[in-house]
Structures are given as C-alpha cells and as structure tokens.
Tab-separated table of C-alpha atoms in Angstrom:
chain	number	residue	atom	x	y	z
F	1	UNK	CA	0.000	0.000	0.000
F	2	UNK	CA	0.863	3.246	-0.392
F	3	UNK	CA	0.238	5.648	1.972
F	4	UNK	CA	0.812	10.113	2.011
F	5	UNK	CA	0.527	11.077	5.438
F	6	UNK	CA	-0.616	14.927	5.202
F	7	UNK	CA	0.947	16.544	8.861
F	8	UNK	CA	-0.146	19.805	10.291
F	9	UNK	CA	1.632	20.681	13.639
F	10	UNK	CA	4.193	23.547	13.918
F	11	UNK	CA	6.176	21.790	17.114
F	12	UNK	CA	8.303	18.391	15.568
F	13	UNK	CA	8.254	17.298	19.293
F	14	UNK	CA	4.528	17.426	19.913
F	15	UNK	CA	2.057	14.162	20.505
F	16	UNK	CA	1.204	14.434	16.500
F	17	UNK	CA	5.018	14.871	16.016
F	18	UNK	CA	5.308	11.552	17.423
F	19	UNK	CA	1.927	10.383	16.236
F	20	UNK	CA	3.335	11.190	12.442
F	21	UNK	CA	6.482	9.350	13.168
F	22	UNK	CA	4.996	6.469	14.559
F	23	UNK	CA	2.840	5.729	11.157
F	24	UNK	CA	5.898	6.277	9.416
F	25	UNK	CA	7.878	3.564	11.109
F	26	UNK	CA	4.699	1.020	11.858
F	27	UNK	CA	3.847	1.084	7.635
F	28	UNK	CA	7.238	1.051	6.586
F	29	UNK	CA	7.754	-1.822	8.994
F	30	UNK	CA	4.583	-3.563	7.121
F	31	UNK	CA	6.340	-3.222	4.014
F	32	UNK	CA	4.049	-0.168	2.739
F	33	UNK	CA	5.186	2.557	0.828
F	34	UNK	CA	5.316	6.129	2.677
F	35	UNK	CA	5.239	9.701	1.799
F	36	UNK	CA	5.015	12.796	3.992
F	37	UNK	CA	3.724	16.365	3.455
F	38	UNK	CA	5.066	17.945	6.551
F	39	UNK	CA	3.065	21.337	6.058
F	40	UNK	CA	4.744	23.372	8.294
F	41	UNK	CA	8.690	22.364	7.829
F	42	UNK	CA	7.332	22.929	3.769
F	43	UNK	CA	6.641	26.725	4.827
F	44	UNK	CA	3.606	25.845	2.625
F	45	UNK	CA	1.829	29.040	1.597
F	46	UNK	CA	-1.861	28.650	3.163
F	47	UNK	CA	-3.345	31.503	0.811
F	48	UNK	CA	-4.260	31.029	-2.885
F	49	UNK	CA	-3.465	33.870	-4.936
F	50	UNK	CA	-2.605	34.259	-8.547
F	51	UNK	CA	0.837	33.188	-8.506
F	52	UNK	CA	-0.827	30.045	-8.335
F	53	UNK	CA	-2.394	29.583	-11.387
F	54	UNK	CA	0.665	30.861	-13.950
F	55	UNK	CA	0.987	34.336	-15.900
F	56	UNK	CA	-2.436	34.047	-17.429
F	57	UNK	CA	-4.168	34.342	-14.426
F	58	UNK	CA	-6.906	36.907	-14.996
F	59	UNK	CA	-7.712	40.385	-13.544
F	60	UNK	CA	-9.442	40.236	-11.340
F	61	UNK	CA	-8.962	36.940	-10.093
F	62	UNK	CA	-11.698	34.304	-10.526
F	63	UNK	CA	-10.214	31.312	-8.430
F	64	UNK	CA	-12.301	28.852	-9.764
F	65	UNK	CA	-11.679	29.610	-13.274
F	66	UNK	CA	-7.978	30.552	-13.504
F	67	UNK	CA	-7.318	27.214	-11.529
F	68	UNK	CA	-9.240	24.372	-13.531
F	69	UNK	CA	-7.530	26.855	-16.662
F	70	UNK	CA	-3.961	26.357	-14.711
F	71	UNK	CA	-4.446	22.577	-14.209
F	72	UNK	CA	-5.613	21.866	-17.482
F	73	UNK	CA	-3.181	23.455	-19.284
F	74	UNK	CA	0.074	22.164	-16.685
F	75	UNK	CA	1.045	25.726	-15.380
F	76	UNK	CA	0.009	25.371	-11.198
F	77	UNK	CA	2.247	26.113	-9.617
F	78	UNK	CA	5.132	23.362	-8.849
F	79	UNK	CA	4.617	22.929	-5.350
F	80	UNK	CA	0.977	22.151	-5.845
F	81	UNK	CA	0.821	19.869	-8.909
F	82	UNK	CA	3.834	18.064	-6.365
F	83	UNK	CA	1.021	17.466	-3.713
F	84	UNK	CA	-1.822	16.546	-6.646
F	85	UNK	CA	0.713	13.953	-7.879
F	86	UNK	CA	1.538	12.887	-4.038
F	87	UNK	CA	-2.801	12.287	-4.220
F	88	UNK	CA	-2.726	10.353	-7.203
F	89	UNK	CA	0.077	8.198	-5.992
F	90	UNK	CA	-1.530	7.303	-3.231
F	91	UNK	CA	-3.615	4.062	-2.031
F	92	UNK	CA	-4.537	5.699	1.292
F	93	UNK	CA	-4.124	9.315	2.889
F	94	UNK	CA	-3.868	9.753	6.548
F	95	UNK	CA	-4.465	13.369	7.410
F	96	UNK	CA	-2.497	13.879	11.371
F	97	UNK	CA	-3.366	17.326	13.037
F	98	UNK	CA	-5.048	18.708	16.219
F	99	UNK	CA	-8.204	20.229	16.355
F	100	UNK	CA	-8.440	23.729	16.753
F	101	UNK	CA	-11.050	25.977	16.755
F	102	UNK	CA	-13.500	23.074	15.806
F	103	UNK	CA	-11.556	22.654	12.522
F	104	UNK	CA	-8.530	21.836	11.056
F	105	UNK	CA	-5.620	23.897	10.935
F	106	UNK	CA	-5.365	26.525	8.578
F	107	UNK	CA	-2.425	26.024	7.194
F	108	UNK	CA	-3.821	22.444	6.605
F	109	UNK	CA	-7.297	24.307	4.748
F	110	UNK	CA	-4.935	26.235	2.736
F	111	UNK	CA	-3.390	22.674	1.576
F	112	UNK	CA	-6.883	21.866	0.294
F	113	UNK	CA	-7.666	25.789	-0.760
F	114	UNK	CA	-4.540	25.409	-3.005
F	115	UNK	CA	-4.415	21.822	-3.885
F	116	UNK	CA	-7.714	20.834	-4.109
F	117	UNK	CA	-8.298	22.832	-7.868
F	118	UNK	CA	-11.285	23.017	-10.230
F	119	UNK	CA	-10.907	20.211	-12.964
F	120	UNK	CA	-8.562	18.215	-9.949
F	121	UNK	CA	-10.848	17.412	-7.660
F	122	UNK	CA	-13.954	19.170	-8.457
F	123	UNK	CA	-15.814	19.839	-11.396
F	124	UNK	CA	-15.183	17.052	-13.489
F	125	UNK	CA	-17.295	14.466	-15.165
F	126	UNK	CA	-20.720	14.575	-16.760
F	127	UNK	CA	-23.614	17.350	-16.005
F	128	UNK	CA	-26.858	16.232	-17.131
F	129	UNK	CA	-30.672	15.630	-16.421
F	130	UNK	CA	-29.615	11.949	-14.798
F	131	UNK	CA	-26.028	13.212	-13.195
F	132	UNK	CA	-24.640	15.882	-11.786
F	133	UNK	CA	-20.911	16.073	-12.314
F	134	UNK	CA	-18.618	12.416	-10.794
F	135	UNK	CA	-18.422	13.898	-7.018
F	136	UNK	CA	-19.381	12.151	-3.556
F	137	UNK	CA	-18.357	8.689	-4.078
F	138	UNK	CA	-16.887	9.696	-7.680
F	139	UNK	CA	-14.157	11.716	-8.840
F	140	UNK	CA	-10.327	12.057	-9.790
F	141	UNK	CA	-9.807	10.247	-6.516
F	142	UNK	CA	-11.669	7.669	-5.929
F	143	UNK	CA	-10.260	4.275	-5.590
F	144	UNK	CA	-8.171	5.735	-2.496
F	145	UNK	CA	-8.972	6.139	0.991
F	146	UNK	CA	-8.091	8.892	4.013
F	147	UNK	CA	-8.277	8.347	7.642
F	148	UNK	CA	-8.121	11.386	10.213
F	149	UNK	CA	-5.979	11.431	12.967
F	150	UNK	CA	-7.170	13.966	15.325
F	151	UNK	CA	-5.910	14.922	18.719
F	152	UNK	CA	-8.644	17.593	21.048
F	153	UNK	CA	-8.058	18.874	24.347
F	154	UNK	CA	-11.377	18.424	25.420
F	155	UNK	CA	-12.491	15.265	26.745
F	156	UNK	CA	-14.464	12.806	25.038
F	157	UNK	CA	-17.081	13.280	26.983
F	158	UNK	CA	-17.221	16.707	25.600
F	159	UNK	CA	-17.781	16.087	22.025
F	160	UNK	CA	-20.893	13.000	22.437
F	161	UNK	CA	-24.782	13.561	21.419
F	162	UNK	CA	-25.300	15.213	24.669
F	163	UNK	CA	-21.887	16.909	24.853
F	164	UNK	CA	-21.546	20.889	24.820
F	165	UNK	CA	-19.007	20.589	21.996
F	166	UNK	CA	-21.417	17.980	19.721
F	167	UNK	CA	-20.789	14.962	18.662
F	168	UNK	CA	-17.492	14.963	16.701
F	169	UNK	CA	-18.945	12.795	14.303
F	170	UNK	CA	-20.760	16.238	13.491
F	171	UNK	CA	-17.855	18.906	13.800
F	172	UNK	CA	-15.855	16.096	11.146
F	173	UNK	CA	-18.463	15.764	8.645
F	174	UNK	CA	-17.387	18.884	6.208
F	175	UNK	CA	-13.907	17.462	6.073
F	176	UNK	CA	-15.159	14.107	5.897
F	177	UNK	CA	-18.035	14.306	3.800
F	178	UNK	CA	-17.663	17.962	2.019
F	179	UNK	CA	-13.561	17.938	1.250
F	180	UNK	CA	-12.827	14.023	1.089
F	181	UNK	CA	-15.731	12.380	-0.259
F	182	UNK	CA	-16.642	14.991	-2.439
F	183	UNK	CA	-13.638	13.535	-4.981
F	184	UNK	CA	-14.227	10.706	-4.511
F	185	UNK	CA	-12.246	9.165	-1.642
F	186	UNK	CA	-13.538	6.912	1.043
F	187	UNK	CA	-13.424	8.133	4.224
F	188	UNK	CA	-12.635	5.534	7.427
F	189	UNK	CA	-13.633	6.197	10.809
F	190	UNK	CA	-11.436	8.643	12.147
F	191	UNK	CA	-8.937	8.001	15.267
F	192	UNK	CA	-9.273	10.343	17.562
F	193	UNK	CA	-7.557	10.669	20.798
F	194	UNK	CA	-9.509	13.100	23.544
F	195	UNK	CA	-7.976	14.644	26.268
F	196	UNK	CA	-4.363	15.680	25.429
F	197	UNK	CA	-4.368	19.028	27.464
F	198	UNK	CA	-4.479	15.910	30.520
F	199	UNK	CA	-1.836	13.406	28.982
F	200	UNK	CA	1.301	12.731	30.440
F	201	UNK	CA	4.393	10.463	29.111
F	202	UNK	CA	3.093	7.558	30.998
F	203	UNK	CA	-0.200	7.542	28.551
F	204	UNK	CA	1.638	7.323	25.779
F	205	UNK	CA	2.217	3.663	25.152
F	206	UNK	CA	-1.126	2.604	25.387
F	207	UNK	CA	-1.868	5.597	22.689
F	208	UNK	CA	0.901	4.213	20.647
F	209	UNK	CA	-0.517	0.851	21.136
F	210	UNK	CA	-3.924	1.923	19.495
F	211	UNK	CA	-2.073	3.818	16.903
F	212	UNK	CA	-0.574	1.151	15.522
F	213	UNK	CA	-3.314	-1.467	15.202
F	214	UNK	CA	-5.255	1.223	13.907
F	215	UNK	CA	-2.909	1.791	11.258
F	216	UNK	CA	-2.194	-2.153	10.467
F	217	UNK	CA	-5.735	-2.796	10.003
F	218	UNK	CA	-6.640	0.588	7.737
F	219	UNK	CA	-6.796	-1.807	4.471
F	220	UNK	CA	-9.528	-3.924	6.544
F	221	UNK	CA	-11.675	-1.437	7.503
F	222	UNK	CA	-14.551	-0.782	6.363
F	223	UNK	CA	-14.991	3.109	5.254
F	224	UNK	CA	-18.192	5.244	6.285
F	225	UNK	CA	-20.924	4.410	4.310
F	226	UNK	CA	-21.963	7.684	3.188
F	227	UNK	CA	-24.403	7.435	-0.030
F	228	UNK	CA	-23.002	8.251	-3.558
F	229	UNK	CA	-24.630	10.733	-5.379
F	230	UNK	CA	-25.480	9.241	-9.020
F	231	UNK	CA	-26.416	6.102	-7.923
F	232	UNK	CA	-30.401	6.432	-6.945
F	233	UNK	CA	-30.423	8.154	-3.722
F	234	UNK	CA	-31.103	11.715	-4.599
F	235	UNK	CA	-33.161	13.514	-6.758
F	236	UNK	CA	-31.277	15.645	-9.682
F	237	UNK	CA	-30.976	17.950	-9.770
F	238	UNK	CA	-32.178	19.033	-6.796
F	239	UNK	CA	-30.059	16.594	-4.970
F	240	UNK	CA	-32.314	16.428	-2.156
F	241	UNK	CA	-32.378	12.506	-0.092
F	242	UNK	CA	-35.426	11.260	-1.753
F	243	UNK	CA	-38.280	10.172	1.080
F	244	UNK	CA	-38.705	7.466	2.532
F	245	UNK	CA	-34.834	6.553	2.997
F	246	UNK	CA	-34.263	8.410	5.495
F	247	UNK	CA	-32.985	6.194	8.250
F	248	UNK	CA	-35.442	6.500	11.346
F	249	UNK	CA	-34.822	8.798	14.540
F	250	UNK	CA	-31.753	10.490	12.449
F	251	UNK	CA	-31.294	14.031	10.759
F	252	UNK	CA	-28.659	16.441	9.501
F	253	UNK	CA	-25.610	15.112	8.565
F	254	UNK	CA	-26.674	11.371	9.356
F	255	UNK	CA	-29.314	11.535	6.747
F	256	UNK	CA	-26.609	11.202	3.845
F	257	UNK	CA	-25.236	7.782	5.875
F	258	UNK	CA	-26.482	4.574	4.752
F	259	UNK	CA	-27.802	1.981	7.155
C-alpha cells in the first residue's frame, strides 16, 4: 500500500510529532510505501493567490476559473501539482493534526484551498438531467482512501450527542463528507484521541498501542458508508435525499449515511 501522510503541527516534538512518526515507522515496517507532506517544515503558503495559477491568471482573479484553466493546461504552480501527484500516488491518505477551533488547521485548509483545484478534484465528469458532475463517491480520486488522525483537548465526553461541543462525528463531517468524499475518496472512521491538554508520558504507550493497530488494520476497515450521489439516492438535480430513505430517529448530517 501506499500511503501520504498529510501533517499539520508547527512543534516536531509534539504528541502528532510523534503520532506522524509512529505511522511512518509502523507502515514502513509492514512493508508499505510512505510519503510525507510535513506542512509546516514545507513553509507551505496557506493563501491562494494568482501566482498560483501561472501568468495568465486573470484580472481580477476568478479562483475557480484561472485554476481548472492552470491545471488543465500544466502551469500550477510546482509545489501544488507536487502534492496533486503525491494524491494520485496514493492508495490511502492519513491526514495527522489537532483540532483547533472546531476545525482543522489553517495552514492544513490552505493545503486543500490550493491543492484541491477546479478540474482536480472538483468539477469534473458529466452534467446532465440523470447526473450531476462524478463527485461524492466519484471523482479524480476515488479508488483511495483517508483516515483522520485527530488529537482535542477536550475530553471525550465533551464532544458526544449530549456533549456541549457535539458529537465529533458532526464537527468532522465537512472534512469528511464535504472535502474528502466529495472527490471521490472513502473516508474511514477517524482516530481520535480526547484529552491531550491531561496526557502525560506515561499515557503514551497505550496511545501508541492503538495507533498502531489502527494503522495495520486501515486496508480492513470498512470506510463510512456515506451514499453516492449518481447512484439512486437523490433527486437531480435538486439533490435532495429522496423520502422514505431516510434512516429513522436520524437528521442532519446522518441523513446522507447509509444503514
């Protein structure tokens, strides 16, 4: 397998530091093939701007359109088409980064602001009165799968159905559903570990424990069964769930779930 570990965290020596290295060591023990975008030793540039999409790129700038035109015609810039080739090589994409704010990082959005381009991962395929473009569960990158690696503060407590936070099932479905599986790649259940503003170095190896069976079984597991769009679920195009599959006593995000 072949595996691009995407790392957000500006300290080398913090618990995703050591979370990143781990994966690195544990799959290239298993014999799997490893790349890493270390974001922040990359100085990657979190803000898209026109230097991004070549000296064409139009005044003013439409993002959309000046980067499908950029992709298509091999001008992004070379640090980007580096991390859309990193995506294509790729069996399986492990994103590692704490949760701030509720989100990711922003120098880890910027990653998908920049990399994530019109005619790349969105915008593709056929538009018609029976399909709406190859997204959610279709796309440039399907065939490949992502698992989150999270690390919060908070205890887990915190972030359940009843929790002040909400669930975290909820707070990771637009990166899950909306950046992921929008192109096409399966999503597994995320590994989260809660708590880390409370961990000390004696934690650790059970967390490292988890962290590596986690990792040695991501081929096995089965991702989130979130429904593809073409394939008889919603209406087109108004792409609402059509009724009577809606999965009883659940709403909101769980509605697009199957099962």
């Amino acid at each position: 397998m072949k595996t691009l570990i995407v790392y957000a965290h500006p300290e080398p020596e913090s618990l995703n530091g050591a979370l990143k290295d781990l994966a690195v060591t544990t799959l290239e023990r298993a014999g799997h093939e490893v790349r890493v975008s270390d974001l922040y030793a990359m100085n990657w540039k979190a803000v898209v701007d026109a230097a991004d999409y070549g000296p064409a790129a139009s005044e003013p700038l439409r993002v959309v359109r000046d980067s499908g035109r950029a992709f298509d015609t091999g001008v992004l810039t070379p640090e980007v088409r580096a991390e859309q080739e990193k995506l294509l090589w790729a069996d399986m994409i492990v994103f590692q980064f704490p949760m701030w704010w509720y989100s990711m990082p922003a120098i880890l959005k910027g990653w998908v602001d920049r990399v994530f381009t019109y005619h790349f991962a969105y915008g593709v395929g056929e538009h018609s009165d029976t399909k709406y473009g190859e997204r959610y569960g279709e796309g440039t990158l399907a065939g490949r799968k992502a698992l989150l690696s999270v690390t919060i503060g908070g205890l887990e407590s915190h972030y359940s159905a009843r929790g002040i936070n909400g669930p975290v099932e909820d707070l990771l479905f637009p990166i899950h559903h909306g950046i992921l599986y929008y192109p096409g790649i399966e999503v597994l259940p995320p590994f989260v570990v809660y708590g880390t503003d409370r961990m000390t170095a004696d934690d650790y190896p059970d967390l490292a424990k988890s962290w590596e069976a986690r990792l040695l079984t991501m081929e096995s597991t089965e991702p989130i069964p979130f429904r593809k769009q073409n394939f008889g679920d919603y209406e087109i195009p108004s792409l609402h769930l059509k009724p009577g599959l809606e999965p009883a006593g659940r709403a909101g995000f769980g509605l697009h779930i199957r099962g």
